[in-house]
Structures are given as structure tokens and as C-alpha cells.
GROMACS .gro file of C-alpha atoms in nm:
model
  487
    1MET     CA    1   2.249 -13.545  16.874
    2THR     CA    2   2.025 -13.346  16.658
    3VAL     CA    3   2.100 -13.381  16.292
    4GLN     CA    4   2.112 -13.064  16.111
    5TYR     CA    5   2.004 -13.051  15.775
    6SER     CA    6   1.786 -12.676  15.729
    7GLN     CA    7   2.098 -12.555  15.507
    8LEU     CA    8   2.040 -12.841  15.260
    9VAL     CA    9   1.685 -12.751  15.220
   10LEU     CA   10   1.686 -12.374  15.186
   11THR     CA   11   1.534 -12.368  14.862
   12GLY     CA   12   1.324 -12.670  14.687
   13GLY     CA   13   1.451 -12.864  14.370
   14PRO     CA   14   1.407 -13.176  14.218
   15CYS     CA   15   1.703 -13.309  14.377
   16VAL     CA   16   1.706 -13.148  14.707
   17PHE     CA   17   1.570 -13.417  14.925
   18VAL     CA   18   1.763 -13.688  14.722
   19GLN     CA   19   2.076 -13.571  14.872
   20LEU     CA   20   1.942 -13.659  15.221
   21PHE     CA   21   1.927 -13.986  15.166
   22LEU     CA   22   2.321 -13.977  15.111
   23ARG     CA   23   2.350 -13.888  15.463
   24TRP     CA   24   2.439 -14.198  15.707
   25ARG     CA   25   2.394 -14.009  16.058
   26GLY     CA   26   2.014 -13.969  16.130
   27CYS     CA   27   1.905 -14.203  15.820
   28VAL     CA   28   1.601 -14.399  15.837
   29PHE     CA   29   1.795 -14.711  15.712
   30LYS     CA   30   2.067 -14.687  16.000
   31LEU     CA   31   1.783 -14.769  16.226
   32ILE     CA   32   1.622 -15.014  16.060
   33TYR     CA   33   1.913 -15.200  15.829
   34VAL     CA   34   1.933 -15.502  16.093
   35ASP     CA   35   1.531 -15.541  16.068
   36ILE     CA   36   1.578 -15.519  15.685
   37ILE     CA   37   1.854 -15.778  15.707
   38VAL     CA   38   1.669 -16.067  15.957
   39PHE     CA   39   1.337 -16.017  15.777
   40LEU     CA   40   1.462 -16.117  15.429
   41THR     CA   41   1.674 -16.412  15.583
   42LEU     CA   42   1.367 -16.567  15.736
   43TYR     CA   43   1.162 -16.484  15.398
   44PHE     CA   44   1.377 -16.673  15.171
   45THR     CA   45   1.444 -16.952  15.423
   46ILE     CA   46   1.065 -17.018  15.432
   47SER     CA   47   1.051 -16.944  15.056
   48LEU     CA   48   1.320 -17.218  14.963
   49ILE     CA   49   1.169 -17.478  15.210
   50TYR     CA   50   0.802 -17.414  15.044
   51ARG     CA   51   0.981 -17.462  14.708
   52PHE     CA   52   1.224 -17.765  14.732
   53ALA     CA   53   1.182 -17.912  15.069
   54LEU     CA   54   0.802 -17.983  15.074
   55PRO     CA   55   0.605 -18.239  14.923
   56GLU     CA   56   0.332 -18.151  14.668
   57ASP     CA   57   0.045 -18.224  14.968
   58THR     CA   58   0.208 -18.026  15.215
   59GLN     CA   59   0.291 -17.746  14.928
   60ARG     CA   60  -0.097 -17.749  14.903
   61GLY     CA   61  -0.142 -17.689  15.284
   62PHE     CA   62   0.103 -17.422  15.307
   63GLU     CA   63  -0.042 -17.215  15.013
   64ARG     CA   64  -0.395 -17.234  15.220
   65LEU     CA   65  -0.211 -17.110  15.500
   66VAL     CA   66  -0.043 -16.803  15.302
   67LEU     CA   67  -0.400 -16.724  15.169
   68PHE     CA   68  -0.549 -16.738  15.485
   69ILE     CA   69  -0.293 -16.525  15.636
   70HIS     CA   70  -0.300 -16.273  15.361
   71ASN     CA   71  -0.684 -16.206  15.352
   72PHE     CA   72  -0.677 -16.151  15.752
   73GLN     CA   73  -0.334 -15.972  15.764
   74SER     CA   74  -0.514 -15.609  15.670
   75MET     CA   75  -0.706 -15.655  16.007
   76ILE     CA   76  -0.413 -15.517  16.201
   77PRO     CA   77  -0.463 -15.142  16.206
   78VAL     CA   78  -0.104 -15.054  16.208
   79SER     CA   79  -0.113 -14.723  16.050
   80PHE     CA   80  -0.373 -14.597  16.279
   81ILE     CA   81  -0.221 -14.703  16.605
   82LEU     CA   82   0.152 -14.561  16.487
   83GLY     CA   83   0.001 -14.244  16.368
   84PHE     CA   84  -0.133 -14.163  16.714
   85TYR     CA   85   0.179 -14.283  16.893
   86VAL     CA   86   0.436 -14.103  16.671
   87SER     CA   87   0.227 -13.768  16.709
   88LEU     CA   88   0.213 -13.835  17.101
   89ILE     CA   89   0.594 -13.908  17.133
   90PHE     CA   90   0.696 -13.611  16.901
   91SER     CA   91   0.473 -13.380  17.116
   92ARG     CA   92   0.646 -13.515  17.418
   93PHE     CA   93   0.999 -13.455  17.253
   94TRP     CA   94   0.941 -13.090  17.169
   95HIS     CA   95   0.799 -13.023  17.498
   96GLN     CA   96   1.100 -13.154  17.709
   97TYR     CA   97   1.288 -12.917  17.484
   98VAL     CA   98   1.075 -12.636  17.571
   99VAL     CA   99   1.086 -12.672  17.957
  100ILE     CA  100   1.478 -12.667  17.982
  101PRO     CA  101   1.529 -12.302  18.150
  102TRP     CA  102   1.790 -12.060  17.981
  103ILE     CA  103   1.967 -11.812  18.185
  104THR     CA  104   1.972 -11.521  17.960
  105LYS     CA  105   1.684 -11.307  18.106
  106LEU     CA  106   1.802 -11.374  18.452
  107SER     CA  107   2.171 -11.245  18.382
  108MET     CA  108   2.009 -10.922  18.210
  109GLY     CA  109   1.800 -10.885  18.513
  110LEU     CA  110   2.114 -10.902  18.737
  111THR     CA  111   2.310 -10.673  18.527
  112THR     CA  112   2.033 -10.400  18.488
  113HIS     CA  113   1.912 -10.415  18.876
  114LEU     CA  114   2.232 -10.464  19.043
  115PRO     CA  115   2.461 -10.271  18.821
  116GLY     CA  116   2.803 -10.150  18.918
  117SER     CA  117   3.191 -10.254  18.867
  118GLY     CA  118   3.314 -10.287  19.223
  119GLU     CA  119   3.416 -10.621  19.347
  120ARG     CA  120   3.114 -10.684  19.573
  121GLN     CA  121   2.831 -10.641  19.301
  122ARG     CA  122   3.068 -10.825  19.039
  123MET     CA  123   3.095 -11.117  19.315
  124ILE     CA  124   2.719 -11.135  19.408
  125ARG     CA  125   2.610 -11.148  19.023
  126ARG     CA  126   2.857 -11.412  18.941
  127ALA     CA  127   2.811 -11.613  19.236
  128CYS     CA  128   2.421 -11.602  19.133
  129VAL     CA  129   2.520 -11.721  18.772
  130ARG     CA  130   2.743 -11.962  18.927
  131TYR     CA  131   2.503 -12.119  19.167
  132LEU     CA  132   2.188 -12.156  18.904
  133LEU     CA  133   2.449 -12.299  18.606
  134GLY     CA  134   2.574 -12.536  18.880
  135SER     CA  135   2.178 -12.660  18.966
  136LEU     CA  136   2.111 -12.679  18.575
  137ILE     CA  137   2.402 -12.904  18.547
  138LEU     CA  138   2.343 -13.090  18.852
  139THR     CA  139   1.974 -13.164  18.717
  140PHE     CA  140   2.090 -13.311  18.395
  141THR     CA  141   2.351 -13.551  18.550
  142ARG     CA  142   2.049 -13.729  18.686
  143VAL     CA  143   1.837 -13.750  18.364
  144ASN     CA  144   2.093 -13.702  18.043
  145LEU     CA  145   2.385 -13.957  17.984
  146THR     CA  146   2.576 -13.729  17.820
  147ILE     CA  147   2.622 -13.485  18.058
  148LYS     CA  148   2.643 -13.777  18.342
  149LYS     CA  149   2.946 -13.868  18.140
  150ARG     CA  150   3.093 -13.521  18.170
  151PHE     CA  151   3.032 -13.469  18.536
  152PRO     CA  152   3.026 -13.802  18.666
  153ASP     CA  153   3.099 -13.669  19.048
  154PHE     CA  154   3.121 -13.372  19.244
  155GLU     CA  155   3.523 -13.355  19.189
  156ALA     CA  156   3.404 -13.266  18.820
  157PHE     CA  157   3.203 -12.975  18.931
  158ILE     CA  158   3.521 -12.826  19.157
  159ALA     CA  159   3.756 -12.875  18.843
  160ALA     CA  160   3.512 -12.700  18.621
  161GLY     CA  161   3.476 -12.410  18.891
  162LEU     CA  162   3.084 -12.444  18.924
  163PHE     CA  163   3.102 -12.526  19.319
  164THR     CA  164   3.402 -12.480  19.601
  165ASP     CA  165   3.488 -12.731  19.814
  166GLU     CA  166   3.280 -12.592  20.113
  167GLU     CA  167   2.968 -12.575  19.875
  168VAL     CA  168   3.011 -12.933  19.782
  169GLN     CA  169   3.070 -13.039  20.138
  170MET     CA  170   2.729 -12.860  20.197
  171LEU     CA  171   2.560 -13.060  19.933
  172GLU     CA  172   2.707 -13.366  20.009
  173GLY     CA  173   2.540 -13.345  20.367
  174MET     CA  174   2.202 -13.317  20.210
  175GLN     CA  175   1.943 -13.524  20.100
  176ILE     CA  176   2.000 -13.655  19.731
  177HIS     CA  177   1.654 -13.509  19.584
  178PHE     CA  178   1.722 -13.163  19.762
  179GLN     CA  179   2.086 -13.111  19.604
  180PRO     CA  180   1.946 -12.985  19.258
  181PHE     CA  181   1.760 -12.720  19.426
  182ALA     CA  182   2.005 -12.590  19.689
  183PRO     CA  183   2.195 -12.366  19.482
  184VAL     CA  184   1.901 -12.208  19.359
  185MET     CA  185   1.813 -12.136  19.741
  186TRP     CA  186   2.143 -11.981  19.760
  187ALA     CA  187   2.110 -11.733  19.483
  188VAL     CA  188   1.792 -11.606  19.645
  189SER     CA  189   1.948 -11.568  19.949
  190LEU     CA  190   2.223 -11.355  19.763
  191LEU     CA  191   1.958 -11.148  19.608
  192THR     CA  192   1.779 -11.049  19.950
  193MET     CA  193   2.123 -10.997  20.118
  194ALA     CA  194   2.235 -10.748  19.821
  195GLU     CA  195   1.906 -10.566  19.865
  196LYS     CA  196   1.987 -10.530  20.247
  197GLU     CA  197   2.315 -10.377  20.149
  198GLN     CA  198   2.115 -10.119  19.910
  199LEU     CA  199   2.305 -10.274  19.590
  200ILE     CA  200   1.956 -10.344  19.473
  201THR     CA  201   1.813 -10.020  19.561
  202ASN     CA  202   1.459 -10.062  19.397
  203PRO     CA  203   1.224 -10.343  19.592
  204HIS     CA  204   1.027 -10.409  19.291
  205ALA     CA  205   1.342 -10.492  19.114
  206LEU     CA  206   1.412 -10.769  19.399
  207VAL     CA  207   1.071 -10.890  19.339
  208LEU     CA  208   1.119 -10.944  18.952
  209LEU     CA  209   1.472 -11.106  19.039
  210ILE     CA  210   1.317 -11.352  19.260
  211GLN     CA  211   1.055 -11.420  18.989
  212ASP     CA  212   1.313 -11.519  18.722
  213VAL     CA  213   1.490 -11.717  18.965
  214ASN     CA  214   1.161 -11.925  19.068
  215SER     CA  215   1.087 -11.968  18.677
  216PHE     CA  216   1.420 -12.107  18.664
  217ARG     CA  217   1.368 -12.362  18.949
  218GLN     CA  218   1.027 -12.455  18.790
  219GLY     CA  219   1.227 -12.545  18.450
  220LEU     CA  220   1.430 -12.790  18.662
  221LEU     CA  221   1.162 -12.938  18.849
  222ASN     CA  222   0.997 -12.980  18.476
  223ILE     CA  223   1.283 -13.154  18.366
  224PHE     CA  224   1.253 -13.426  18.653
  225PHE     CA  225   0.884 -13.451  18.560
  226MET     CA  226   0.942 -13.550  18.227
  227ASP     CA  227   1.195 -13.776  18.310
  228TYR     CA  228   0.986 -13.955  18.610
  229VAL     CA  229   0.653 -13.952  18.417
  230CYS     CA  230   0.689 -14.184  18.087
  231VAL     CA  231   0.459 -14.294  17.831
  232PRO     CA  232   0.249 -14.543  17.951
  233LEU     CA  233   0.433 -14.861  17.878
  234VAL     CA  234   0.094 -15.070  17.763
  235TYR     CA  235   0.092 -14.807  17.501
  236THR     CA  236   0.444 -14.863  17.387
  237GLN     CA  237   0.387 -15.295  17.426
  238VAL     CA  238   0.056 -15.241  17.199
  239VAL     CA  239   0.245 -15.036  16.931
  240THR     CA  240   0.563 -15.244  16.899
  241LEU     CA  241   0.348 -15.562  16.934
  242SER     CA  242   0.132 -15.443  16.636
  243VAL     CA  243   0.436 -15.364  16.406
  244TYR     CA  244   0.619 -15.684  16.477
  245SER     CA  245   0.321 -15.926  16.446
  246TYR     CA  246   0.228 -15.750  16.105
  247LEU     CA  247   0.597 -15.834  15.988
  248VAL     CA  248   0.579 -16.178  16.121
  249ALA     CA  249   0.228 -16.261  15.918
  250SER     CA  250   0.402 -16.090  15.658
  251LEU     CA  251   0.668 -16.381  15.654
  252ILE     CA  252   0.419 -16.645  15.538
  253GLY     CA  253   0.095 -16.407  15.415
  254ARG     CA  254   0.353 -16.260  15.152
  255GLN     CA  255   0.456 -16.544  14.989
  256TYR     CA  256   0.440 -16.587  14.630
  257ILE     CA  257   0.262 -16.902  14.513
  258MET     CA  258   0.397 -17.122  14.250
  259ASN     CA  259   0.258 -17.061  13.881
  260ASN     CA  260   0.175 -17.452  13.896
  261SER     CA  261  -0.048 -17.437  14.199
  262PRO     CA  262  -0.440 -17.503  14.137
  263LEU     CA  263  -0.505 -17.255  14.410
  264ILE     CA  264  -0.470 -16.941  14.227
  265ASP     CA  265  -0.537 -16.803  13.907
  266ASN     CA  266  -0.223 -16.795  13.668
  267THR     CA  267  -0.355 -16.504  13.451
  268THR     CA  268  -0.364 -16.237  13.749
  269SER     CA  269  -0.101 -16.378  14.005
  270LYS     CA  270   0.243 -16.412  13.887
  271ASP     CA  271   0.533 -16.528  14.109
  272PHE     CA  272   0.784 -16.262  14.150
  273TYR     CA  273   1.016 -16.435  14.415
  274PHE     CA  274   1.113 -16.125  14.572
  275PRO     CA  275   0.864 -15.933  14.802
  276PHE     CA  276   0.915 -15.570  14.666
  277PHE     CA  277   0.628 -15.389  14.818
  278THR     CA  278   0.646 -15.588  15.148
  279LEU     CA  279   1.004 -15.466  15.201
  280LEU     CA  280   0.852 -15.112  15.127
  281GLU     CA  281   0.605 -15.141  15.420
  282LEU     CA  282   0.873 -15.277  15.604
  283VAL     CA  283   1.086 -14.971  15.578
  284ILE     CA  284   0.762 -14.722  15.647
  285TYR     CA  285   0.633 -14.928  15.940
  286VAL     CA  286   0.918 -15.010  16.116
  287GLY     CA  287   1.113 -14.701  16.014
  288TRP     CA  288   0.814 -14.494  16.166
  289LEU     CA  289   0.847 -14.714  16.497
  290LYS     CA  290   1.214 -14.653  16.521
  291VAL     CA  291   1.145 -14.288  16.490
  292ALA     CA  292   0.892 -14.312  16.804
  293GLU     CA  293   1.162 -14.523  16.978
  294THR     CA  294   1.434 -14.273  16.919
  295LEU     CA  295   1.235 -13.961  17.067
  296LEU     CA  296   1.094 -14.139  17.342
  297ASN     CA  297   1.363 -14.046  17.564
  298PRO     CA  298   1.562 -13.772  17.422
  299MET     CA  299   1.827 -13.777  17.708
  300GLY     CA  300   2.011 -14.035  17.529
  301GLU     CA  301   2.285 -14.055  17.235
  302ASP     CA  302   2.096 -14.117  16.951
  303ASP     CA  303   2.137 -13.928  16.657
  304GLU     CA  304   1.803 -13.725  16.712
  305ASP     CA  305   1.841 -13.697  17.097
  306LEU     CA  306   1.870 -13.340  17.250
  307ASP     CA  307   2.216 -13.187  17.211
  308VAL     CA  308   2.201 -13.080  17.592
  309ASP     CA  309   2.593 -13.056  17.597
  310SER     CA  310   2.558 -12.763  17.370
  311ILE     CA  311   2.274 -12.611  17.556
  312ILE     CA  312   2.496 -12.630  17.849
  313ASN     CA  313   2.791 -12.468  17.703
  314SER     CA  314   2.564 -12.161  17.530
  315ASN     CA  315   2.408 -12.081  17.895
  316TRP     CA  316   2.766 -12.120  18.021
  317ARG     CA  317   2.911 -11.884  17.798
  318THR     CA  318   2.616 -11.646  17.773
  319ALA     CA  319   2.616 -11.578  18.128
  320TRP     CA  320   2.937 -11.477  18.220
  321CYS     CA  321   2.941 -11.248  17.885
  322ILE     CA  322   2.630 -11.066  18.028
  323VAL     CA  323   2.706 -11.028  18.372
  324ASP     CA  324   3.073 -10.915  18.370
  325GLY     CA  325   3.197 -10.942  18.006
  326MET     CA  326   3.012 -10.664  17.854
  327LYS     CA  327   3.008 -10.285  17.889
  328THR     CA  328   2.666 -10.202  17.999
  329SER     CA  329   2.665  -9.831  17.927
  330PRO     CA  330   2.498  -9.776  17.595
  331PRO     CA  331   2.717  -9.583  17.253
  332ALA     CA  332   2.717  -9.201  17.216
  333VAL     CA  333   2.396  -9.141  17.094
  334LEU     CA  334   2.445  -8.956  16.731
  335ARG     CA  335   2.196  -8.847  16.474
  336ASP     CA  336   2.155  -9.135  16.256
  337ALA     CA  337   2.218  -9.148  15.860
  338HIS     CA  338   1.843  -9.093  15.774
  339TRP     CA  339   1.824  -8.798  16.013
  340ALA     CA  340   1.711  -8.617  15.737
  341GLU     CA  341   1.462  -8.845  15.569
  342ALA     CA  342   1.082  -8.898  15.636
  343ILE     CA  343   1.052  -9.234  15.490
  344VAL     CA  344   1.338  -9.459  15.478
  345GLU     CA  345   1.383  -9.739  15.225
  346LEU     CA  346   1.645 -10.009  15.314
  347PRO     CA  347   1.894 -10.108  15.025
  348HIS     CA  348   1.932 -10.399  14.832
  349THR     CA  349   2.232 -10.597  14.712
  350GLU     CA  350   2.246 -10.685  14.332
  351GLU     CA  351   2.150 -11.013  14.419
  352SER     CA  352   1.848 -10.950  14.628
  353LYS     CA  353   1.723 -10.737  14.350
  354LYS     CA  354   1.645 -11.026  14.169
  355LEU     CA  355   1.444 -11.200  14.413
  356GLY     CA  356   1.162 -10.945  14.448
  357SER     CA  357   0.920 -10.887  14.699
  358THR     CA  358   0.544 -10.798  14.715
  359PRO     CA  359   0.445 -10.533  14.996
  360TYR     CA  360   0.200 -10.654  15.233
  361ARG     CA  361  -0.147 -10.438  15.172
  362GLY     CA  362  -0.419 -10.670  15.314
  363SER     CA  363  -0.584 -10.937  15.112
  364VAL     CA  364  -0.907 -10.738  15.017
  365TYR     CA  365  -0.702 -10.386  14.932
  366GLU     CA  366  -0.773 -10.414  14.532
  367ILE     CA  367  -1.157 -10.532  14.559
  368SER     CA  368  -1.414 -10.286  14.489
  369ALA     CA  369  -1.650 -10.218  14.755
  370GLN     CA  370  -1.916  -9.997  14.564
  371PRO     CA  371  -2.255 -10.056  14.641
  372ARG     CA  372  -2.487 -10.333  14.455
  373THR     CA  373  -2.666 -10.052  14.262
  374ASN     CA  374  -2.338  -9.881  14.106
  375ARG     CA  375  -2.204 -10.231  14.053
  376LEU     CA  376  -2.524 -10.333  13.846
  377GLY     CA  377  -2.519  -9.996  13.653
  378SER     CA  378  -2.140 -10.044  13.578
  379ILE     CA  379  -2.222 -10.397  13.420
  380ILE     CA  380  -2.503 -10.270  13.199
  381SER     CA  381  -2.291 -10.007  13.075
  382LYS     CA  382  -2.014 -10.215  12.978
  383ILE     CA  383  -2.223 -10.446  12.804
  384GLY     CA  384  -2.406 -10.167  12.590
  385PHE     CA  385  -2.684 -10.041  12.783
  386GLY     CA  386  -2.621  -9.700  12.835
  387SER     CA  387  -2.446  -9.508  13.108
  388THR     CA  388  -2.475  -9.577  13.463
  389GLN     CA  389  -2.655  -9.234  13.490
  390ASP     CA  390  -2.948  -9.321  13.251
  391VAL     CA  391  -2.959  -9.679  13.402
  392ASN     CA  392  -2.998  -9.520  13.753
  393ALA     CA  393  -3.248  -9.261  13.602
  394ALA     CA  394  -3.466  -9.539  13.435
  395GLY     CA  395  -3.480  -9.800  13.717
  396SER     CA  396  -3.533  -9.651  14.014
  397SER     CA  397  -3.477  -9.991  14.182
  398VAL     CA  398  -3.289 -10.310  14.144
  399ARG     CA  399  -3.659 -10.503  14.166
  400LYS     CA  400  -3.805 -10.313  13.882
  401ARG     CA  401  -3.533 -10.444  13.643
  402SER     CA  402  -3.537 -10.794  13.746
  403VAL     CA  403  -3.925 -10.784  13.657
  404THR     CA  404  -3.839 -10.644  13.338
  405ILE     CA  405  -3.593 -10.936  13.280
  406ASN     CA  406  -3.866 -11.177  13.372
  407MET     CA  407  -4.092 -11.027  13.131
  408LEU     CA  408  -3.847 -11.036  12.821
  409ARG     CA  409  -3.759 -11.397  12.899
  410ARG     CA  410  -4.110 -11.505  12.918
  411ALA     CA  411  -4.224 -11.335  12.559
  412SER     CA  412  -3.897 -11.491  12.390
  413GLN     CA  413  -3.993 -11.817  12.538
  414MET     CA  414  -4.370 -11.782  12.445
  415LYS     CA  415  -4.241 -11.727  12.109
  416ASP     CA  416  -4.040 -11.998  12.064
  417HIS     CA  417  -4.309 -12.228  12.182
  418THR     CA  418  -4.554 -12.144  11.974
  419ARG     CA  419  -4.321 -12.146  11.655
  420GLU     CA  420  -4.224 -12.502  11.741
  421SER     CA  421  -4.555 -12.659  11.866
  422ILE     CA  422  -4.842 -12.482  11.707
  423THR     CA  423  -4.808 -12.462  11.319
  424GLY     CA  424  -5.032 -12.299  11.111
  425VAL     CA  425  -5.241 -12.140  11.386
  426ASP     CA  426  -5.279 -11.748  11.403
  427GLN     CA  427  -4.997 -11.604  11.628
  428SER     CA  428  -5.186 -11.318  11.772
  429ARG     CA  429  -5.474 -11.558  11.877
  430THR     CA  430  -5.230 -11.790  12.049
  431SER     CA  431  -5.047 -11.542  12.255
  432THR     CA  432  -5.386 -11.334  12.358
  433SER     CA  433  -5.633 -11.659  12.431
  434LEU     CA  434  -5.387 -11.898  12.573
  435HIS     CA  435  -5.147 -11.682  12.785
  436PRO     CA  436  -5.360 -11.372  12.873
  437GLU     CA  437  -5.144 -11.282  13.132
  438ASP     CA  438  -4.832 -11.335  12.967
  439ALA     CA  439  -4.942 -11.102  12.694
  440THR     CA  440  -5.021 -10.825  12.946
  441LEU     CA  441  -4.691 -10.870  13.111
  442GLU     CA  442  -4.507 -10.864  12.759
  443GLN     CA  443  -4.662 -10.555  12.672
  444ASP     CA  444  -4.600 -10.359  12.983
  445SER     CA  445  -4.237 -10.469  12.978
  446ARG     CA  446  -4.201 -10.358  12.608
  447SER     CA  447  -4.339 -10.021  12.713
  448PHE     CA  448  -4.112 -10.013  12.977
  449VAL     CA  449  -3.799 -10.096  12.773
  450GLN     CA  450  -3.901  -9.845  12.536
  451ALA     CA  451  -3.927  -9.579  12.747
  452LYS     CA  452  -3.618  -9.572  12.895
  453GLY     CA  453  -3.389  -9.658  12.611
  454PHE     CA  454  -3.328 -10.049  12.675
  455PRO     CA  455  -3.299 -10.279  12.393
  456GLU     CA  456  -3.620 -10.509  12.333
  457THR     CA  457  -3.392 -10.842  12.342
  458ILE     CA  458  -3.150 -10.933  12.581
  459THR     CA  459  -2.839 -11.184  12.492
  460GLU     CA  460  -2.802 -11.465  12.732
  461GLU     CA  461  -2.473 -11.347  12.843
  462ALA     CA  462  -2.604 -11.002  12.966
  463GLU     CA  463  -2.899 -11.146  13.131
  464GLY     CA  464  -2.669 -11.395  13.309
  465GLU     CA  465  -2.476 -11.059  13.452
  466ILE     CA  466  -2.764 -10.874  13.543
  467ARG     CA  467  -2.937 -11.188  13.708
  468PHE     CA  468  -2.634 -11.263  13.914
  469GLN     CA  469  -2.639 -10.929  14.071
  470THR     CA  470  -2.977 -10.907  14.132
  471ARG     CA  471  -3.067 -11.241  14.253
  472SER     CA  472  -3.172 -11.188  14.580
  473ASP     CA  473  -3.453 -10.953  14.436
  474ILE     CA  474  -3.559 -11.209  14.180
  475ASP     CA  475  -3.601 -11.445  14.448
  476ASN     CA  476  -3.837 -11.227  14.629
  477GLU     CA  477  -4.033 -11.131  14.284
  478LYS     CA  478  -4.107 -11.512  14.260
  479LYS     CA  479  -4.327 -11.474  14.560
  480ASP     CA  480  -4.543 -11.203  14.421
  481PRO     CA  481  -4.408 -11.068  14.104
  482LEU     CA  482  -4.642 -10.783  14.088
  483GLN     CA  483  -4.650 -10.636  14.382
  484PRO     CA  484  -4.470 -10.287  14.345
  485ALA     CA  485  -4.150 -10.223  14.486
  486THR     CA  486  -4.141 -10.022  14.802
  487GLY     CA  487  -3.896  -9.737  14.938
   0.00000   0.00000   0.00000
């Protein structure tokens, strides 16, 4: 049945998963230890024959065969095929568990819409639950080996109190494929009878109860479907053939060649005798395949098969407790302990306080959402260009500031260029004759900066901050930098 180990991995740690390998039930080595023994036996048998029984000429031929198989062994797409196959099998395995019907919802509906402690009400509620549970168990006796052993015949149903002698005689007179669904029809007939007897006073309640019974019947039908429609046999054959053909090729292709062989380079190839990494591949690939083989039909007695027996026991206890073992009337309604409090905080123990918690306020709760202009002013004020109000008054738009940055940078680059490349030439003549447009722009930018109180030079860090905020405006300015800003 399903191996439970969730309690061992509640909190991660360096040795948490190491202890999982110490458990034999459900362990991968329990599934593959026979394959490991057979593989190593054949591997060392071939190795001993190659080293001590073959003449030298035959050894050279065997070594050529080893190299040939080793070169082409990787052409078998084992991991690719196994990945898709295991994914399909696990999805099917989980779906087989999900489709199992539970009687809890229907039991609560019976208690709600067919209330009363009278004998007639109790008899109808208990009979409906008994019929549906009998139908569930009868279905599992057709598909699950564990339940088949627990209820091998109708005598076991009578001994368990699921059916009476009369009901068993009626079932035995029916066709085999209809037997699991006959008790469901009996339950629907009982509900209709209760509505006619005015035990169910609301006609909509009868519809809801019949819908729940029909959903339960559909779950039983899905169990049969999952058992009847299998994974295509050819898919299973291809995957199994791929894995074991790869292992058979490894028996020869992964043999170590002796150091005295002229076919290998002794500086790069070593004779280690034992196939360490080949054995690791065997554990991974065969273990992967065994997982799929175990989950292919989870209705057997493997360690990881569905624990249907406990599912039936849980349904059985829960159904009887709801329909006839619980007091349906609620307790008296009183003032709660926090009656006078508007904001209630749940208490903590000393241990839970140490864990701490972060209240959820949204991922962008603490991110500032102020406009771009205000954010730019905040950055400028932080790096020493004055207050935000001064910046907003000085520059009527972000576009004008980007033009100013370009002017300052052009002037700075022009000065550096003239110092390095033009030695002994009049600085004023160079700046006015070679670059008249830059000189004009430089003069305009200086006038603007001095008038607004900005410094004449700008640091690289400040320029990067401002340029980051006004990147879109600068891109527009490159197209027509002298066009006046609008708006």
C-alpha cells in the first residue's frame, strides 16, 4: 500500500532525505536488487572470459566490438522515452485515485433532507448508505486484488451486513455486468418512495439527492473504465525493450579494456575493473522503469499501490456516523469569547512565536507609484541640485532637462577632445570655427543652467540617474533635438 513518509520531510535538512534510503518498504533497491545481481554477474563473467580465457587475437577482436558498441550505445534514447512514459503513468495513477467516489457528501445530504429520528427515516437513510457502500465494494471486488481477497463471494457480503439474503438472491439472478449498479437503483427508488411518503418535503431536495447518487454511480463507472482501458501495450513494450537493450549493450560496451591493448591510449584510459558509473545508470534507468511498472496498475499489492482497503473502511465509518450516529441539532448559540472585540488576534504558543510570520499585503504594496516628474525631482534633490520645487519651477518639462544634459555633455566632450588632439591651437578658434553649432548649443545650455541655479558640470553618477528617468524623452530628442517641447 502507499508508503507514508511525509512526517519525515516536514522540515528540510542535511540528513533528512538520507534517512529515507534506510527504509526498505517502498525503497528503490527493493525493486531492482535482482536486476543489479544479474547484471553484475553477467558483467564479471564476460570480463573474466575476456581477460583469462580468450587468446590474444580474439581479445583484439573483442576489444573492437567493445569500442563499436560503446560508440553507438548512446543512440538509444532511454531517458527521452522513459520521461514521457513515467509522466503518463503517474498522471493515470493519480487520476485512478481521484475518480474513487466518497459517500460523505451523500450522507450529509440524507441527514439534511431526510431528517428525523423516527424508525422509518432511520431505515431509509441507513438502507441508502448500505446499498451504495455495497455497490462500491462490489465494484472493487472486480478490479482490486486486496478487496477480492476480503470479499471473495456474496457470503462475505452477508456476513459483513452489506446485503441481506433476499438482496443477494436478487443480485445473483442478474447479469454480471449489472450487479454492481443494481444497489444504486435501489437507493434511488428508496429516495423516491420517501418523497411520496412526505418524508422529503422539498422536491428540489429529491433532485439534489438523486444527482449525488448519480455522481456516485459515475465514479463507479470510471473505476471500471480505468481498469478496462489500459496504456497501449506497444508503448509499454517499447519502453521496456529500450531499457533492457541498453543494459545488454552495456554488458559489452562498458567493459574495461586492458592497459596493454594497442587499441587504446594508456594515458587517458584506465582499467578500473568495476563498472561504477554503469551501475549508477542501471540504478537510475531500471529504478525509473520499475516506478512505472509499479504504478501501471495501482490496484494490486505493491508497496505503492492504492490503499483501497483503508478507503472502504473510512467510507464505512463516516457514513454510519453521519446518517445515524451524530446529533444533527447544533449546540446552543452563545456569545463567543471575543464578543466585545472588533479586531481579534489569534494567540500564539511560545514555540509558534519563534517561527514568525509575514502578513500578506501584496507584492507591490511598498513600491512608490508617484509620477515620473516627481520621482525625477526627488533624485535631483538627493544628489544636490536643489529642492523638488526648484526643479519643477526651473524645468517645465522633462524634455527640456534632457536637452540640457546633452548640451553639457557635448561641451565636456568637446573640451576633452581639443586638449588631447589639438595642441598649441587657439581654443576659442577651434570651438567656434570647427563646431559652430556645438558652441551655440553650449552657450545656450550654460545660460539656462546659470539662470535656473543648476551647476555647470554634472557628475557621471547624477547623469546616469537622470538619464534613466528620462530615457524615452532623450530618444525623442535625438530625432529633433531643437524642436520646442509641447504642452
